[in-house]
């Protein structure tokens, strides 16, 4: 069986940057998971004593709090600073951007529409920068239910599919005179998605590696499935099943933006072993 990696995959600029920042801040703690990859979080704990705390009250004056790539709500950032915690911000600049847009557009009197998953930490953070006229939608259908004022500004979660964003924007344009559209989907997401789109049209089995909570990995899996029915989302080599590769000729592989190379290498070795058995 031929095994091929997508032309663009895995760690993105924002995740590499956040890991570097964490490694430079030994004996600290991240507030929430730094990235959506449990194995990498364990490595930071073991090798650099960078712990993980989900509870903001565990941070005391003088502690170092590393802010996760997805960012945190504005109010929580203020709270940490007011308690004299040393805040080291590892929020990805592509996430900071929609936060700033929400704040500015809100101040200018625009209603804000955010295309994304309301429960995702990135969106909780972005939303917190707008005033009360902010609405999160997860699909085109949800746009039809909105009651918006005249001026609307729209941003997207960094990892969403461009086709779905275009649908949302199209609906807003059809019903509002003034719509300010900001393309906040990040380049790393575009590149990885394009590469999966291409590879999954040729492969007869696709393996997408990344954390189960990782939004960008879920999007990659969804795109792969559009073209290749036998597409699987795994976290590590332990999730692979031999039956997936029976009578297959071409296995395509990609990985989400928080997936380290060593996990990808392990998966490739295991697939090669299955293929040769
Ligand atoms: S996927 Fe994009 S937005 Fe998310 S951390 Fe990576 S570079 Fe930043």
PDB file of N, CA, C and O in Angstrom, residues 86-113:
ATOM      1  N   UNK A  86       1.803  37.040  36.803  1.00  0.00           N
ATOM      2  CA  UNK A  86       2.610  37.384  35.618  1.00  0.00           C
ATOM      3  C   UNK A  86       2.013  36.691  34.406  1.00  0.00           C
ATOM      4  O   UNK A  86       2.152  35.483  34.247  1.00  0.00           O
ATOM      5  N   UNK A  87       1.356  37.463  33.569  1.00  0.00           N
ATOM      6  CA  UNK A  87       0.671  36.884  32.413  1.00  0.00           C
ATOM      7  C   UNK A  87       1.620  36.844  31.217  1.00  0.00           C
ATOM      8  O   UNK A  87       2.179  37.867  30.821  1.00  0.00           O
ATOM      9  N   UNK A  88       1.801  35.638  30.675  1.00  0.00           N
ATOM     10  CA  UNK A  88       2.602  35.485  29.465  1.00  0.00           C
ATOM     11  C   UNK A  88       1.632  35.048  28.375  1.00  0.00           C
ATOM     12  O   UNK A  88       1.048  33.961  28.449  1.00  0.00           O
ATOM     13  N   UNK A  89       1.451  35.900  27.393  1.00  0.00           N
ATOM     14  CA  UNK A  89       0.369  35.662  26.436  1.00  0.00           C
ATOM     15  C   UNK A  89       0.845  34.838  25.241  1.00  0.00           C
ATOM     16  O   UNK A  89       1.620  35.318  24.423  1.00  0.00           O
ATOM     17  N   UNK A  90       0.375  33.593  25.146  1.00  0.00           N
ATOM     18  CA  UNK A  90       0.717  32.750  23.993  1.00  0.00           C
ATOM     19  C   UNK A  90      -0.475  32.636  23.035  1.00  0.00           C
ATOM     20  O   UNK A  90      -0.510  31.748  22.185  1.00  0.00           O
ATOM     21  N   UNK A  91      -1.434  33.567  23.184  1.00  0.00           N
ATOM     22  CA  UNK A  91      -2.569  33.565  22.247  1.00  0.00           C
ATOM     23  C   UNK A  91      -2.037  33.734  20.824  1.00  0.00           C
ATOM     24  O   UNK A  91      -1.213  34.616  20.569  1.00  0.00           O
ATOM     25  N   UNK A  92      -2.513  32.901  19.918  1.00  0.00           N
ATOM     26  CA  UNK A  92      -2.065  33.007  18.522  1.00  0.00           C
ATOM     27  C   UNK A  92      -2.477  34.368  17.955  1.00  0.00           C
ATOM     28  O   UNK A  92      -3.630  34.781  18.128  1.00  0.00           O
ATOM     29  N   UNK A  93      -1.589  35.054  17.246  1.00  0.00           N
ATOM     30  CA  UNK A  93      -1.953  36.355  16.666  1.00  0.00           C
ATOM     31  C   UNK A  93      -3.178  36.277  15.738  1.00  0.00           C
ATOM     32  O   UNK A  93      -3.904  37.253  15.609  1.00  0.00           O
ATOM     33  N   UNK A  94      -3.396  35.119  15.127  1.00  0.00           N
ATOM     34  CA  UNK A  94      -4.593  34.965  14.277  1.00  0.00           C
ATOM     35  C   UNK A  94      -5.874  34.923  15.112  1.00  0.00           C
ATOM     36  O   UNK A  94      -6.965  35.065  14.573  1.00  0.00           O
ATOM     37  N   UNK A  95      -5.747  34.661  16.404  1.00  0.00           N
ATOM     38  CA  UNK A  95      -6.913  34.683  17.306  1.00  0.00           C
ATOM     39  C   UNK A  95      -7.068  36.077  17.925  1.00  0.00           C
ATOM     40  O   UNK A  95      -8.181  36.567  18.124  1.00  0.00           O
ATOM     41  N   UNK A  96      -5.933  36.717  18.195  1.00  0.00           N
ATOM     42  CA  UNK A  96      -5.982  38.078  18.730  1.00  0.00           C
ATOM     43  C   UNK A  96      -6.704  39.011  17.749  1.00  0.00           C
ATOM     44  O   UNK A  96      -7.427  39.909  18.150  1.00  0.00           O
ATOM     45  N   UNK A  97      -6.497  38.754  16.456  1.00  0.00           N
ATOM     46  CA  UNK A  97      -7.073  39.626  15.413  1.00  0.00           C
ATOM     47  C   UNK A  97      -8.609  39.713  15.532  1.00  0.00           C
ATOM     48  O   UNK A  97      -9.145  40.814  15.663  1.00  0.00           O
ATOM     49  N   UNK A  98      -9.347  38.580  15.481  1.00  0.00           N
ATOM     50  CA  UNK A  98     -10.810  38.711  15.623  1.00  0.00           C
ATOM     51  C   UNK A  98     -11.235  39.296  16.971  1.00  0.00           C
ATOM     52  O   UNK A  98     -12.274  39.973  17.051  1.00  0.00           O
ATOM     53  N   UNK A  99     -10.422  39.090  18.020  1.00  0.00           N
ATOM     54  CA  UNK A  99     -10.737  39.738  19.315  1.00  0.00           C
ATOM     55  C   UNK A  99     -10.731  41.255  19.140  1.00  0.00           C
ATOM     56  O   UNK A  99     -11.654  41.953  19.559  1.00  0.00           O
ATOM     57  N   UNK A 100      -9.672  41.734  18.464  1.00  0.00           N
ATOM     58  CA  UNK A 100      -9.554  43.198  18.255  1.00  0.00           C
ATOM     59  C   UNK A 100     -10.679  43.716  17.365  1.00  0.00           C
ATOM     60  O   UNK A 100     -11.247  44.781  17.622  1.00  0.00           O
ATOM     61  N   UNK A 101     -11.000  42.950  16.326  1.00  0.00           N
ATOM     62  CA  UNK A 101     -12.066  43.383  15.401  1.00  0.00           C
ATOM     63  C   UNK A 101     -13.385  43.511  16.165  1.00  0.00           C
ATOM     64  O   UNK A 101     -14.118  44.490  16.007  1.00  0.00           O
ATOM     65  N   UNK A 102     -13.690  42.521  17.005  1.00  0.00           N
ATOM     66  CA  UNK A 102     -14.947  42.562  17.775  1.00  0.00           C
ATOM     67  C   UNK A 102     -14.988  43.814  18.647  1.00  0.00           C
ATOM     68  O   UNK A 102     -16.008  44.502  18.719  1.00  0.00           O
ATOM     69  N   UNK A 103     -13.880  44.091  19.310  1.00  0.00           N
ATOM     70  CA  UNK A 103     -13.838  45.241  20.210  1.00  0.00           C
ATOM     71  C   UNK A 103     -14.051  46.551  19.430  1.00  0.00           C
ATOM     72  O   UNK A 103     -14.869  47.387  19.799  1.00  0.00           O
ATOM     73  N   UNK A 104     -13.334  46.679  18.305  1.00  0.00           N
ATOM     74  CA  UNK A 104     -13.408  47.918  17.526  1.00  0.00           C
ATOM     75  C   UNK A 104     -14.776  48.103  16.874  1.00  0.00           C
ATOM     76  O   UNK A 104     -15.370  49.177  16.913  1.00  0.00           O
ATOM     77  N   UNK A 105     -15.272  47.057  16.252  1.00  0.00           N
ATOM     78  CA  UNK A 105     -16.558  47.149  15.540  1.00  0.00           C
ATOM     79  C   UNK A 105     -17.710  47.377  16.523  1.00  0.00           C
ATOM     80  O   UNK A 105     -18.639  48.113  16.249  1.00  0.00           O
ATOM     81  N   UNK A 106     -17.617  46.724  17.675  1.00  0.00           N
ATOM     82  CA  UNK A 106     -18.631  46.921  18.719  1.00  0.00           C
ATOM     83  C   UNK A 106     -18.648  48.379  19.158  1.00  0.00           C
ATOM     84  O   UNK A 106     -19.705  48.993  19.292  1.00  0.00           O
ATOM     85  N   UNK A 107     -17.449  48.929  19.353  1.00  0.00           N
ATOM     86  CA  UNK A 107     -17.346  50.324  19.804  1.00  0.00           C
ATOM     87  C   UNK A 107     -17.917  51.275  18.755  1.00  0.00           C
ATOM     88  O   UNK A 107     -18.393  52.361  19.085  1.00  0.00           O
ATOM     89  N   UNK A 108     -17.876  50.839  17.494  1.00  0.00           N
ATOM     90  CA  UNK A 108     -18.414  51.692  16.416  1.00  0.00           C
ATOM     91  C   UNK A 108     -19.902  51.441  16.169  1.00  0.00           C
ATOM     92  O   UNK A 108     -20.471  51.907  15.190  1.00  0.00           O
ATOM     93  N   UNK A 109     -20.526  50.636  17.014  1.00  0.00           N
ATOM     94  CA  UNK A 109     -21.982  50.454  16.929  1.00  0.00           C
ATOM     95  C   UNK A 109     -22.455  49.347  16.000  1.00  0.00           C
ATOM     96  O   UNK A 109     -23.626  49.292  15.634  1.00  0.00           O
ATOM     97  N   UNK A 110     -21.552  48.459  15.615  1.00  0.00           N
ATOM     98  CA  UNK A 110     -21.965  47.344  14.765  1.00  0.00           C
ATOM     99  C   UNK A 110     -22.482  46.176  15.613  1.00  0.00           C
ATOM    100  O   UNK A 110     -21.951  45.930  16.709  1.00  0.00           O
ATOM    101  N   UNK A 111     -23.484  45.471  15.103  1.00  0.00           N
ATOM    102  CA  UNK A 111     -23.814  44.169  15.679  1.00  0.00           C
ATOM    103  C   UNK A 111     -22.737  43.199  15.188  1.00  0.00           C
ATOM    104  O   UNK A 111     -22.319  43.257  14.027  1.00  0.00           O
ATOM    105  N   UNK A 112     -22.315  42.293  16.062  1.00  0.00           N
ATOM    106  CA  UNK A 112     -21.246  41.369  15.681  1.00  0.00           C
ATOM    107  C   UNK A 112     -21.834  39.973  15.481  1.00  0.00           C
ATOM    108  O   UNK A 112     -22.531  39.452  16.354  1.00  0.00           O
ATOM    109  N   UNK A 113     -21.508  39.371  14.327  1.00  0.00           N
ATOM    110  CA  UNK A 113     -21.875  37.969  14.094  1.00  0.00           C
ATOM    111  C   UNK A 113     -20.571  37.173  14.048  1.00  0.00           C
ATOM    112  O   UNK A 113     -19.639  37.535  13.321  1.00  0.00           O
TER     113      UNK A 113
END
